[in-house]
C-alpha cells in the first residue's frame, strides 16, 4: 500500500500516476481545500505528526511513502522522514521542477536572512509573494517598511493575516490581476518570493520584477536531512512510476521502460561524468534516473529496458563513446576573445542503422538517430563539455545489425542496424502512442518513395490491418513499392488522420470483415478490448441490404459468409462499405479513399 502526502500540483500528478495501476492508495492532505478526483485513491485529511504517520502506516500496511507536499512544509517533511526511519519505509520525494538559480537575484537562507538583506540593501517598499503563512516571519520588516502581501482570496487567509496584526488595506489577492500589473500599480522597490518552482509560478513573478527593474529576493527551499532513510527524488510522473515499480514490483501490472534515445543519452552522460547512475532530462523537462551497465575508457554502456512492452530492442546494449577535440589555441584564438562555444557531433557506429530512403526527416546516408533523441543528447551533454571544446559522440549497438533485420527498419529504408528513437524518452507498455508514431514514420517514407514513380490513378498509400490483408492488397497494386503498404493494426481513424496531415490524396484501405463491421458502426479503433461486434447493428445492415436471415447465434462477423448466399453477401458488402465510407471519408476531405473488403476468398 502507498501513502501520498499531497495538497499540491505535484500531489495531484502523483495521484494520477498511481491511479493508472487501478489499485488502492491513500492521499493525505492537511485540509480539504484541494479538489481532486480519485477513483482508486482514498482521501484522508488532517495534520499528521510523527506518531500519527507511524500509526497510519501500521494500520493500512503502508510499504511506500510519497512526499509530494509543499517544499516549504518543513515540519511535515521532517515528520515524514522520522516516521519512515522508525518504520524502515522508503520515501520518494516528488520534487517540483526548479529553474537554475540566477545571479541577478538575492538568495536568502531563511526569512531572518531575508529581513537582514532587505534592510541592508535599503528596501522601503516591498511586495511580498511568499504567502500568508509567512506574514509572521516577516513581521520585523513590515512593521518598519511599507509592505503589501499578496495572498489567496479566501476567508481563512484573510483571518490569519489579521490575527498577525497585518493591516487589511495592504492585502492584495492573487486573483485580482497578474503580478506585472500589481507591480505597476504598487510601485515597490523589490519583491520577495519563495523558491517555489515552476508549479508555484516562480518564473512569472521573477520575470515581472525584472521587466519592472526592481530587486528580487528569494528564500531558498529548505533542505531536509534524509541520511537515515531510503530516500529517492523524482520530479515528474514518469520518474515516479519507474521508482514505484522498482520498490513495489507488483503495484503496476504493466511496467514502463526507457527508449533507445534515453539509453544513448544516459550512456553519453556517463561517458563524461564516469557515474554509475545518471540523471537524464527527457523531452517534457522531467529528470529520470538511469543506471549504467558498465564504464569503459571514454565510453559507457546502458542496457535497454522496455518494461512490459513487447519491444524487440529490449535487452540491447547501447554504447556511447566520446572523443574530445580542442577548438582553441593561443595562435588561432587570442585570449582576449571569449571562448568559443562547445560543439557536439553525433554519429552512428556499428549496429546503428543507416538511412537509405527519404521521408524520415534525416539525410540519406546518415545514421538513423532521430531528431528528438539528438536534441535530448545535446540538451544533456553540451552543458557537461568544457568551454572551447568540441566532441564527437559515437553511438553503437553491438547486436543492432542482426536485431534491425527483425524490425520494420528495412521496409522504411533503414539498413545495417536499429534506429535510435523515442519522442517521449519513455516506453509505455503496449503503447498505442508508439504504434501510431511508427505508422506516421512509415507513411512518410512510403509517400516519399511512391510519389517518385506512380501511375496517375494508383493510390499513393495502401493501408491494411496486417500481413494477410497486405498480401491481397499487394496483388491488386503490384506496381507499388513495399514502402507504400502500411499496417494500421486497429488504429484506422488515426492512420487516416496521419494520411491527411501528410497530404495523401489517394488512399486504398484493405479491411477484413470483422473490423469492417465495427468500422461501419463508427468504431475507428477496432481493438477487441475496446469494441465488439454489435449484433443489433449487423441486423440493421442486413435490413438495409434487404436480406432476411436469423443471425442471433453468430459471434464472429466472418461467419456471415457461411450463412448468406453469394448474392445476399454481395448486397450486405455494399452496405458495409457504404457505412465505412461515411466514417472514413470525412477524415480525408481533400482526398479519395478506396475501401476493399477482404475475406478468405471473396473481395469487393
Coordinates of C-alpha atoms in Angstrom, one line a residue:
X1 CA 0.0 0.0 0.0
X2 CA 1.2 3.6 -0.7
X3 CA 0.6 6.8 1.3
X4 CA 0.9 10.1 -0.6
X5 CA 1.2 13.4 1.1
X6 CA -0.2 15.9 -1.3
X7 CA -2.3 19.1 -1.4
X8 CA -0.1 20.4 -4.2
X9 CA 0.1 20.2 -8.0
X10 CA 2.8 17.5 -7.5
X11 CA 0.4 15.6 -5.3
X12 CA -2.3 15.7 -8.0
X13 CA 0.2 14.4 -10.6
X14 CA 1.4 11.7 -8.2
X15 CA -2.2 10.6 -7.7
X16 CA -2.9 10.5 -11.5
X17 CA 0.2 8.3 -12.0
X18 CA -0.9 5.9 -9.2
X19 CA -4.4 5.7 -10.5
X20 CA -3.1 4.1 -13.6
X21 CA -2.3 1.0 -11.5
X22 CA -6.0 0.5 -10.7
X23 CA -5.1 -0.3 -7.1
X24 CA -5.9 1.3 -3.7
X25 CA -3.6 4.0 -2.3
X26 CA -4.0 6.8 0.3
X27 CA -3.9 10.5 -0.4
X28 CA -3.3 12.7 2.6
X29 CA -3.8 16.5 2.9
X30 CA -4.0 18.7 5.9
X31 CA -7.2 20.4 4.9
X32 CA -9.9 19.8 2.3
X33 CA -9.3 22.9 0.1
X34 CA -7.7 20.9 -2.7
X35 CA -10.2 19.4 -5.1
X36 CA -9.1 16.1 -6.6
X37 CA -10.9 13.3 -8.3
X38 CA -9.8 9.9 -7.0
X39 CA -11.1 6.6 -8.3
X40 CA -8.8 4.1 -6.6
X41 CA -7.2 6.6 -4.2
X42 CA -8.7 7.1 -0.7
X43 CA -8.7 10.7 0.6
X44 CA -7.7 11.3 4.2
X45 CA -7.5 14.8 5.8
X46 CA -6.0 16.2 9.0
X47 CA -2.5 17.1 10.1
X48 CA -0.2 14.2 10.9
X49 CA 2.7 14.2 13.4
X50 CA 5.4 11.5 13.6
X51 CA 3.3 9.2 15.8
X52 CA 0.2 9.6 13.7
X53 CA 2.1 8.8 10.5
X54 CA 3.6 5.7 12.0
X55 CA 0.2 4.5 13.3
X56 CA -1.4 5.1 10.0
X57 CA 1.3 3.1 8.2
X58 CA 0.8 0.2 10.6
X59 CA -2.9 0.2 10.3
X60 CA -3.0 0.4 6.5
X61 CA 0.0 -1.7 5.7
X62 CA 1.9 1.1 4.0
X63 CA 5.0 -0.1 2.2
X64 CA 6.0 3.2 0.5
X65 CA 5.6 6.9 1.3
X66 CA 5.4 9.5 -1.5
X67 CA 6.1 13.0 -0.2
X68 CA 4.6 15.5 -2.6
X69 CA 3.8 18.2 -0.1
X70 CA 4.8 21.8 -0.5
X71 CA 8.6 22.3 -0.5
X72 CA 8.3 24.8 2.4
X73 CA 6.2 22.4 4.6
X74 CA 9.3 21.9 6.7
X75 CA 7.7 20.3 9.8
X76 CA 5.7 17.8 7.7
X77 CA 8.8 16.8 5.7
X78 CA 10.7 16.2 9.0
X79 CA 7.8 14.2 10.4
X80 CA 7.7 12.0 7.3
X81 CA 11.4 11.3 7.4
X82 CA 11.4 10.5 11.1
X83 CA 8.3 8.2 10.8
X84 CA 9.9 6.5 7.8
X85 CA 13.1 6.0 9.7
X86 CA 11.2 4.4 12.6
X87 CA 9.2 2.1 10.4
X88 CA 12.0 1.4 7.9
X89 CA 10.0 2.6 5.0
X90 CA 11.3 4.0 1.7
X91 CA 10.4 7.6 0.8
X92 CA 10.0 9.1 -2.7
X93 CA 10.1 12.8 -2.7
X94 CA 8.1 14.2 -5.7
X95 CA 10.0 17.5 -6.2
X96 CA 8.9 20.5 -8.2
X97 CA 10.9 21.4 -11.3
X98 CA 13.2 24.3 -10.4
X99 CA 14.9 26.7 -12.8
X100 CA 18.7 27.3 -12.2
X101 CA 19.5 29.8 -9.5
X102 CA 20.3 33.1 -11.3
X103 CA 22.9 35.6 -10.1
X104 CA 20.7 38.6 -10.7
X105 CA 18.5 37.6 -7.6
X106 CA 19.3 37.9 -3.9
X107 CA 19.2 34.4 -2.4
X108 CA 18.3 34.2 1.2
X109 CA 18.8 31.2 3.5
X110 CA 15.7 31.8 5.5
X111 CA 13.3 34.7 6.4
X112 CA 15.6 36.1 9.1
X113 CA 18.3 36.3 6.5
X114 CA 15.9 37.9 4.0
X115 CA 14.9 40.6 6.5
X116 CA 18.6 41.4 7.1
X117 CA 19.5 41.5 3.4
X118 CA 16.5 43.7 2.6
X119 CA 17.4 46.1 5.4
X120 CA 21.0 46.2 4.3
X121 CA 20.0 47.0 0.7
X122 CA 17.6 49.8 1.7
X123 CA 14.3 48.3 0.6
X124 CA 11.5 50.7 1.6
X125 CA 8.5 49.4 -0.4
X126 CA 8.1 45.6 -0.7
X127 CA 5.6 43.3 -2.4
X128 CA 5.7 40.0 -0.6
X129 CA 4.7 37.0 -2.6
X130 CA 5.7 34.4 0.0
X131 CA 2.1 33.5 1.2
X132 CA 0.0 34.3 4.2
X133 CA 1.9 31.8 6.4
X134 CA 5.0 33.9 6.2
X135 CA 3.4 37.2 7.5
X136 CA 4.5 36.4 11.0
X137 CA 8.1 35.6 9.9
X138 CA 8.5 38.8 8.0
X139 CA 6.9 41.0 10.8
X140 CA 10.2 42.6 11.8
X141 CA 10.4 44.0 8.2
X142 CA 6.8 45.1 7.5
X143 CA 6.4 46.8 10.9
X144 CA 9.1 49.3 9.8
X145 CA 8.6 49.5 6.0
X146 CA 5.6 49.8 3.6
X147 CA 4.8 46.2 2.6
X148 CA 2.0 44.6 0.6
X149 CA 1.2 40.9 1.0
X150 CA -0.4 39.1 -2.0
X151 CA -2.4 36.1 -0.6
X152 CA -5.2 33.8 -1.7
X153 CA -8.6 35.4 -1.7
X154 CA -10.3 33.3 1.0
X155 CA -11.6 34.0 4.4
X156 CA -9.2 31.7 6.2
X157 CA -6.2 33.5 4.7
X158 CA -7.5 37.0 5.4
X159 CA -8.3 36.0 9.1
X160 CA -4.8 34.6 9.5
X161 CA -3.3 37.9 8.2
X162 CA -5.4 40.0 10.5
X163 CA -4.6 37.8 13.5
X164 CA -0.9 38.5 12.8
X165 CA -1.7 42.2 13.0
X166 CA -1.2 42.9 9.3
X167 CA -3.3 45.9 8.0
X168 CA -6.1 44.8 5.8
X169 CA -5.6 47.7 3.4
X170 CA -2.2 46.3 2.4
X171 CA -3.5 42.9 1.4
X172 CA -3.7 42.2 -2.3
X173 CA -5.1 39.0 -3.9
X174 CA -3.8 36.5 -6.5
X175 CA -7.0 36.6 -8.5
X176 CA -7.1 40.4 -8.8
X177 CA -4.6 40.8 -11.6
X178 CA -1.3 39.4 -12.9
X179 CA 1.9 40.0 -10.9
X180 CA 3.2 42.5 -13.5
X181 CA 0.0 44.6 -13.2
X182 CA 0.3 44.6 -9.3
X183 CA 3.9 45.7 -9.5
X184 CA 2.9 48.5 -11.9
X185 CA 0.1 49.7 -9.5
X186 CA 2.0 49.5 -6.2
X187 CA 5.5 50.6 -7.5
X188 CA 7.5 48.5 -4.9
X189 CA 11.3 48.7 -4.7
X190 CA 11.5 44.9 -4.6
X191 CA 9.6 41.7 -4.4
X192 CA 10.3 38.7 -2.1
X193 CA 9.2 35.2 -3.1
X194 CA 10.0 31.6 -2.3
X195 CA 11.9 29.3 -4.4
X196 CA 8.6 27.6 -5.3
X197 CA 9.5 26.1 -8.7
X198 CA 7.5 26.1 -11.9
X199 CA 4.2 25.0 -10.4
X200 CA 4.5 27.8 -7.8
X201 CA 4.6 30.4 -10.6
X202 CA 8.2 31.4 -9.7
X203 CA 9.3 32.4 -13.1
X204 CA 6.3 34.5 -13.8
X205 CA 6.9 36.5 -10.6
X206 CA 10.6 36.9 -11.3
X207 CA 10.1 37.9 -14.9
X208 CA 7.6 40.6 -13.9
X209 CA 10.1 42.1 -11.4
X210 CA 12.9 42.0 -14.0
X211 CA 10.8 43.9 -16.5
X212 CA 10.0 46.5 -13.9
X213 CA 13.7 46.8 -13.0
X214 CA 13.2 46.0 -9.3
X215 CA 15.2 43.7 -7.0
X216 CA 14.1 40.1 -6.4
X217 CA 14.7 38.5 -3.0
X218 CA 14.3 34.7 -2.9
X219 CA 14.0 32.5 0.1
X220 CA 15.7 29.2 -0.8
X221 CA 13.8 26.0 -0.4
X222 CA 14.7 24.3 2.9
X223 CA 16.8 21.2 3.0
X224 CA 15.8 18.1 5.0
X225 CA 18.2 15.5 6.4
X226 CA 17.4 12.3 4.7
X227 CA 20.6 10.4 5.6
X228 CA 18.9 7.7 7.7
X229 CA 16.2 6.6 5.3
X230 CA 16.0 5.1 1.8
X231 CA 15.2 8.4 0.1
X232 CA 14.7 9.0 -3.7
X233 CA 13.9 12.1 -5.6
X234 CA 11.8 12.4 -8.7
X235 CA 10.3 15.5 -10.5
X236 CA 7.7 14.0 -12.8
X237 CA 5.2 11.2 -13.2
X238 CA 7.5 9.0 -15.3
X239 CA 10.2 9.0 -12.7
X240 CA 7.6 8.4 -10.0
X241 CA 6.3 5.4 -11.9
X242 CA 9.8 4.0 -12.6
X243 CA 10.7 4.3 -8.9
X244 CA 7.4 2.9 -7.7
X245 CA 7.6 -0.2 -9.8
X246 CA 11.2 -0.7 -8.7
X247 CA 10.2 -0.6 -5.0
X248 CA 6.8 -2.3 -5.3
X249 CA 7.1 -4.6 -8.4
X250 CA 3.5 -5.8 -8.1
X251 CA 1.8 -2.4 -7.9
X252 CA 1.7 -1.9 -11.6
X253 CA 0.6 -4.8 -13.7
X254 CA 2.5 -3.5 -16.7
X255 CA 5.9 -1.8 -16.3
X256 CA 7.2 1.1 -18.2
X257 CA 10.7 1.3 -19.7
X258 CA 13.0 3.8 -21.4
X259 CA 13.6 4.4 -25.1
X260 CA 16.8 3.8 -27.1
X261 CA 17.2 7.6 -27.2
X262 CA 17.2 7.8 -23.4
X263 CA 19.7 4.9 -23.2
X264 CA 22.0 6.7 -25.7
X265 CA 21.7 9.9 -23.7
X266 CA 22.4 8.2 -20.4
X267 CA 25.4 6.4 -21.8
X268 CA 26.8 9.7 -23.2
X269 CA 26.4 11.4 -19.8
X270 CA 28.1 8.5 -18.1
X271 CA 31.0 8.5 -20.6
X272 CA 31.8 12.1 -19.5
X273 CA 30.9 12.0 -15.8
X274 CA 32.1 8.5 -15.0
X275 CA 29.0 7.9 -12.9
X276 CA 27.2 4.5 -12.5
X277 CA 23.8 6.3 -12.1
X278 CA 23.0 9.4 -14.1
X279 CA 20.0 11.8 -14.4
X280 CA 18.6 12.3 -17.9
X281 CA 16.3 15.2 -18.8
X282 CA 13.7 13.8 -21.1
X283 CA 11.7 15.9 -23.7
X284 CA 8.9 17.0 -21.3
X285 CA 11.5 18.6 -18.9
X286 CA 11.4 15.8 -16.4
X287 CA 14.6 14.2 -15.0
X288 CA 14.7 10.5 -14.7
X289 CA 17.4 8.3 -13.2
X290 CA 19.1 5.7 -15.3
X291 CA 21.5 3.0 -14.2
X292 CA 24.7 2.5 -16.2
X293 CA 25.6 -1.1 -17.1
X294 CA 29.3 -0.5 -17.4
X295 CA 32.0 2.1 -17.8
X296 CA 34.9 1.9 -20.3
X297 CA 37.7 4.3 -21.4
X298 CA 35.7 7.4 -22.6
X299 CA 32.7 5.2 -23.0
X300 CA 29.7 3.8 -21.2
X301 CA 27.0 1.2 -21.8
X302 CA 23.3 1.3 -20.9
X303 CA 21.1 -1.7 -21.4
X304 CA 17.7 -1.0 -22.9
X305 CA 14.8 -1.9 -20.7
X306 CA 11.4 -1.8 -22.3
X307 CA 9.4 -2.8 -19.3
X308 CA 6.4 -4.9 -20.4
X309 CA 6.3 -3.5 -23.9
X310 CA 7.0 -6.2 -26.5
X311 CA 9.9 -4.3 -27.8
X312 CA 12.5 -6.3 -29.9
X313 CA 15.2 -3.9 -28.7
X314 CA 14.7 -4.9 -25.0
X315 CA 18.0 -6.0 -23.5
X316 CA 20.2 -4.5 -26.2
X317 CA 23.3 -2.7 -25.0
X318 CA 23.6 0.9 -26.2
X319 CA 27.1 2.2 -26.1
X320 CA 28.3 5.8 -26.2
X321 CA 32.0 6.7 -26.8
X322 CA 33.1 10.3 -26.6
X323 CA 36.3 11.9 -28.1
X324 CA 37.3 15.5 -27.3
X325 CA 38.8 17.9 -29.9
X326 CA 40.2 21.3 -28.6
X327 CA 38.7 24.2 -30.5
X328 CA 41.1 26.9 -29.4
X329 CA 44.8 27.5 -29.3
X330 CA 47.0 30.6 -28.4
X331 CA 47.7 31.2 -32.1
X332 CA 44.2 30.8 -33.5
X333 CA 42.2 32.2 -30.7
X334 CA 43.6 35.2 -28.8
X335 CA 43.0 35.1 -25.0
X336 CA 41.3 38.5 -25.2
X337 CA 38.3 36.9 -27.0
X338 CA 35.6 35.0 -25.2
X339 CA 35.9 31.2 -25.6
X340 CA 34.1 29.6 -28.4
X341 CA 31.0 27.6 -27.5
X342 CA 31.4 23.9 -27.2
X343 CA 30.0 21.7 -30.1
X344 CA 28.9 18.1 -30.3
X345 CA 29.0 15.9 -33.4
X346 CA 26.7 12.8 -33.0
X347 CA 27.4 9.9 -35.3
X348 CA 26.2 6.3 -35.5
X349 CA 28.6 3.4 -35.3
X350 CA 28.2 -0.4 -35.6
X351 CA 24.6 -1.6 -35.1
X352 CA 23.0 1.8 -35.6
X353 CA 21.0 1.8 -38.9
X354 CA 21.8 3.9 -41.9
X355 CA 19.1 5.9 -43.8
X356 CA 18.7 5.0 -47.5
X357 CA 15.3 6.4 -48.3
X358 CA 13.7 9.9 -48.0
X359 CA 10.8 10.7 -45.7
X360 CA 12.3 10.1 -42.2
X361 CA 13.5 13.7 -41.8
X362 CA 17.1 12.5 -41.8
X363 CA 19.6 12.9 -44.6
X364 CA 20.1 9.9 -46.8
X365 CA 23.3 8.1 -45.8
X366 CA 23.1 9.5 -42.2
X367 CA 22.8 7.4 -39.0
X368 CA 19.2 6.6 -38.0
X369 CA 19.4 8.7 -34.8
X370 CA 16.1 10.6 -34.9
X371 CA 15.7 14.3 -34.3
X372 CA 14.2 14.1 -30.7
X373 CA 17.0 11.8 -29.4
X374 CA 19.6 14.0 -31.0
X375 CA 18.0 17.0 -29.2
X376 CA 17.9 15.1 -25.9
X377 CA 21.6 14.1 -26.2
X378 CA 22.6 17.7 -26.9
X379 CA 20.5 19.2 -24.1
X380 CA 22.1 16.8 -21.6
X381 CA 25.6 16.6 -22.9
X382 CA 26.6 20.1 -24.1
X383 CA 26.5 21.6 -20.6
X384 CA 29.0 18.9 -19.5
X385 CA 31.6 19.9 -22.1
X386 CA 34.4 22.3 -21.1
X387 CA 34.3 25.7 -22.8
X388 CA 36.1 25.9 -26.1
X389 CA 36.0 22.1 -26.7
X390 CA 34.2 20.1 -29.4
X391 CA 33.4 16.4 -29.1
X392 CA 32.4 13.5 -31.3
X393 CA 29.9 11.2 -29.7
X394 CA 29.6 7.8 -31.4
X395 CA 26.6 5.6 -30.6
X396 CA 27.0 1.9 -31.2
X397 CA 24.7 -1.1 -30.6
X398 CA 26.8 -4.4 -30.7
X399 CA 23.8 -6.6 -31.6
X400 CA 22.0 -3.9 -33.5
X401 CA 22.7 -5.2 -37.0
X402 CA 21.0 -8.5 -36.5
X403 CA 18.2 -7.1 -34.4
X404 CA 17.4 -4.4 -37.1
X405 CA 16.6 -7.2 -39.6
X406 CA 13.7 -8.3 -37.4
X407 CA 12.2 -4.8 -37.3
X408 CA 10.3 -2.6 -39.8
X409 CA 13.6 -0.8 -40.5
X410 CA 14.5 -2.5 -43.8
X411 CA 11.0 -1.7 -45.0
X412 CA 11.4 2.1 -44.4
X413 CA 14.9 2.1 -45.8
X414 CA 17.0 1.8 -42.6
X415 CA 19.7 -0.8 -43.1
X416 CA 22.5 -2.3 -41.1
X417 CA 21.0 -1.7 -37.6
X418 CA 18.3 -0.4 -35.3
X419 CA 17.1 3.2 -35.1
X420 CA 17.8 5.3 -32.0
X421 CA 14.3 6.6 -31.4
X422 CA 11.8 7.9 -28.8
X423 CA 9.7 11.0 -28.8
X424 CA 9.0 11.0 -25.1
X425 CA 12.0 9.2 -23.7
X426 CA 9.7 6.7 -22.0
X427 CA 8.4 3.3 -23.3
X428 CA 4.8 2.7 -22.2
X429 CA 3.7 -0.9 -22.1
X430 CA 1.9 -2.0 -25.2
X431 CA 1.9 1.7 -26.2
X432 CA -0.7 2.8 -28.8
X433 CA 1.3 6.0 -29.0
X434 CA 4.4 4.1 -30.2
X435 CA 2.3 2.2 -32.8
X436 CA 0.8 5.4 -34.1
X437 CA 4.3 7.1 -34.2
X438 CA 5.5 4.1 -36.2
X439 CA 2.6 4.5 -38.7
X440 CA 3.4 8.1 -39.1
X441 CA 7.1 7.4 -39.8
X442 CA 6.3 4.5 -42.3
X443 CA 3.8 6.5 -44.2
X444 CA 6.1 9.5 -44.5
X445 CA 8.7 7.2 -46.1
X446 CA 6.1 5.4 -48.2
X447 CA 4.8 8.7 -49.6
X448 CA 8.3 10.0 -50.5
X449 CA 9.1 6.8 -52.3
X450 CA 5.7 6.3 -54.0
X451 CA 5.4 9.8 -55.4
X452 CA 8.6 9.4 -57.4
X453 CA 7.1 7.0 -59.9
X454 CA 3.3 6.2 -59.7
X455 CA 0.6 5.8 -62.3
X456 CA -1.9 8.6 -62.1
X457 CA -4.9 6.6 -60.7
X458 CA -2.9 4.3 -58.4
X459 CA -3.2 5.0 -54.7
X460 CA -0.2 6.7 -53.1
X461 CA -0.6 4.7 -49.9
X462 CA -2.3 1.4 -49.2
X463 CA -3.3 0.7 -45.6
X464 CA -4.2 -2.7 -44.2
X465 CA -4.7 -4.5 -40.9
X466 CA -1.8 -7.0 -41.1
X467 CA 0.2 -9.4 -43.2
X468 CA -2.8 -11.4 -44.5
X469 CA -4.6 -8.3 -45.9
X470 CA -1.4 -6.8 -47.2
X471 CA -0.7 -9.9 -49.3
X472 CA -4.0 -9.5 -51.1
X473 CA -3.6 -5.7 -51.4
X474 CA -0.2 -6.2 -53.0
X475 CA -1.7 -8.4 -55.6
X476 CA -4.1 -5.5 -56.5
X477 CA -1.3 -3.0 -56.7
X478 CA 1.8 -4.8 -57.8
X479 CA 3.3 -1.6 -59.3
X480 CA 3.7 0.0 -55.8
X481 CA 6.9 -0.3 -53.8
X482 CA 6.7 -2.2 -50.5
X483 CA 7.0 1.1 -48.6
X484 CA 3.6 2.1 -49.8
X485 CA 1.9 -0.6 -47.8
X486 CA 1.2 0.4 -44.1
X487 CA -0.2 -1.7 -41.3
X488 CA -2.8 0.2 -39.3
X489 CA -3.4 -2.6 -36.8
X490 CA -6.5 -1.3 -35.0
X491 CA -5.9 2.4 -35.5
X492 CA -7.9 3.0 -38.6
X493 CA -9.0 6.5 -37.7
X494 CA -5.6 7.7 -36.5
X495 CA -4.0 6.3 -39.7
X496 CA -6.3 8.2 -42.0
X497 CA -5.7 11.4 -40.0
X498 CA -2.0 10.9 -40.5
X499 CA -2.6 10.5 -44.2
X500 CA -4.5 13.8 -44.2
X501 CA -1.7 15.6 -42.4
X502 CA 0.9 14.2 -44.8
X503 CA -1.1 15.3 -47.8
X504 CA -2.1 11.9 -49.2
X505 CA -4.6 12.5 -52.0
X506 CA -5.4 8.8 -52.9
X507 CA -5.6 6.1 -50.3
X508 CA -6.6 2.5 -50.5
X509 CA -7.7 0.5 -47.5
X510 CA -7.9 -3.2 -47.2
X511 CA -10.2 -4.4 -44.3
X512 CA -11.3 -7.8 -43.1
X513 CA -15.0 -8.1 -42.4
X514 CA -14.6 -8.3 -38.6
X515 CA -13.0 -4.9 -38.5
X516 CA -15.2 -3.6 -41.3
X517 CA -18.4 -4.3 -39.3
X518 CA -17.1 -2.4 -36.3
X519 CA -15.8 0.4 -38.6
X520 CA -19.2 0.6 -40.3
X521 CA -20.7 1.5 -36.9
X522 CA -18.2 4.3 -36.5
X523 CA -15.6 2.4 -34.3
X524 CA -12.4 3.9 -35.6
X525 CA -10.3 2.0 -33.1
X526 CA -11.3 -1.7 -33.7
X527 CA -9.3 -3.4 -30.9
X528 CA -11.4 -6.3 -29.4
X529 CA -10.6 -4.9 -25.9
X530 CA -12.4 -1.6 -26.8
X531 CA -15.2 -2.6 -29.1
X532 CA -17.0 -5.8 -30.0
X533 CA -19.4 -6.8 -32.9
X534 CA -22.8 -5.2 -32.4
X535 CA -25.3 -7.8 -33.4
X536 CA -28.1 -5.3 -33.5
X537 CA -26.2 -3.0 -35.9
X538 CA -25.4 -6.0 -38.1
X539 CA -29.2 -6.8 -38.2
X540 CA -29.8 -3.2 -39.2
X541 CA -27.3 -3.5 -42.1
X542 CA -29.0 -6.8 -43.2
X543 CA -32.3 -5.0 -43.3
X544 CA -30.7 -2.2 -45.4
X545 CA -29.4 -4.9 -47.8
X546 CA -32.9 -6.4 -47.9
X547 CA -31.6 -9.7 -46.6
X548 CA -33.7 -11.8 -44.2
X549 CA -31.6 -14.1 -42.1
X550 CA -31.5 -15.2 -38.5
X551 CA -28.1 -14.4 -37.2
X552 CA -28.8 -14.5 -33.5
X553 CA -26.2 -17.2 -32.8
X554 CA -23.4 -15.5 -34.6
X555 CA -20.4 -14.3 -32.6
X556 CA -18.0 -13.5 -35.4
X557 CA -18.7 -11.4 -38.5
X558 CA -16.8 -13.7 -40.8
X559 CA -19.4 -16.4 -40.2
X560 CA -21.7 -14.3 -42.4
X561 CA -20.1 -15.9 -45.5
X562 CA -21.2 -19.3 -44.4
X563 CA -24.7 -18.1 -43.5
X564 CA -25.6 -15.9 -46.5
X565 CA -25.8 -16.8 -50.2
X566 CA -23.3 -15.2 -52.5
X567 CA -25.9 -12.8 -53.8
X568 CA -27.0 -11.9 -50.3
X569 CA -23.4 -11.4 -49.2
X570 CA -22.7 -9.1 -52.1
X571 CA -25.7 -6.9 -51.1
X572 CA -24.5 -6.8 -47.5
X573 CA -20.9 -6.0 -48.5
X574 CA -22.1 -2.9 -50.4
X575 CA -24.0 -1.7 -47.3
X576 CA -20.9 -2.3 -45.0
X577 CA -18.6 -0.4 -47.4
X578 CA -21.1 2.4 -47.7
X579 CA -21.2 2.9 -43.9
X580 CA -17.4 2.6 -43.7
X581 CA -17.1 5.4 -46.2
X582 CA -19.5 7.6 -44.1
X583 CA -17.0 7.5 -41.2
X584 CA -13.7 7.4 -43.1
X585 CA -14.2 9.9 -45.9
X586 CA -14.6 13.0 -43.6
X587 CA -11.2 12.2 -42.2
X588 CA -9.6 12.7 -45.6
X589 CA -11.8 15.5 -47.0
X590 CA -9.3 16.5 -49.7
X591 CA -8.6 13.0 -50.9
X592 CA -10.1 9.8 -52.1
X593 CA -10.4 6.5 -50.2
X594 CA -10.9 3.1 -51.9
X595 CA -12.2 0.6 -49.4
X596 CA -11.7 -3.1 -50.2
X597 CA -13.4 -5.7 -48.1
X598 CA -11.3 -8.9 -47.8
X599 CA -12.2 -12.4 -46.9
X600 CA -10.5 -15.8 -47.4
X601 CA -11.7 -16.0 -51.0
X602 CA -14.1 -13.1 -51.5
X603 CA -13.2 -9.4 -52.3
X604 CA -15.4 -6.4 -53.0

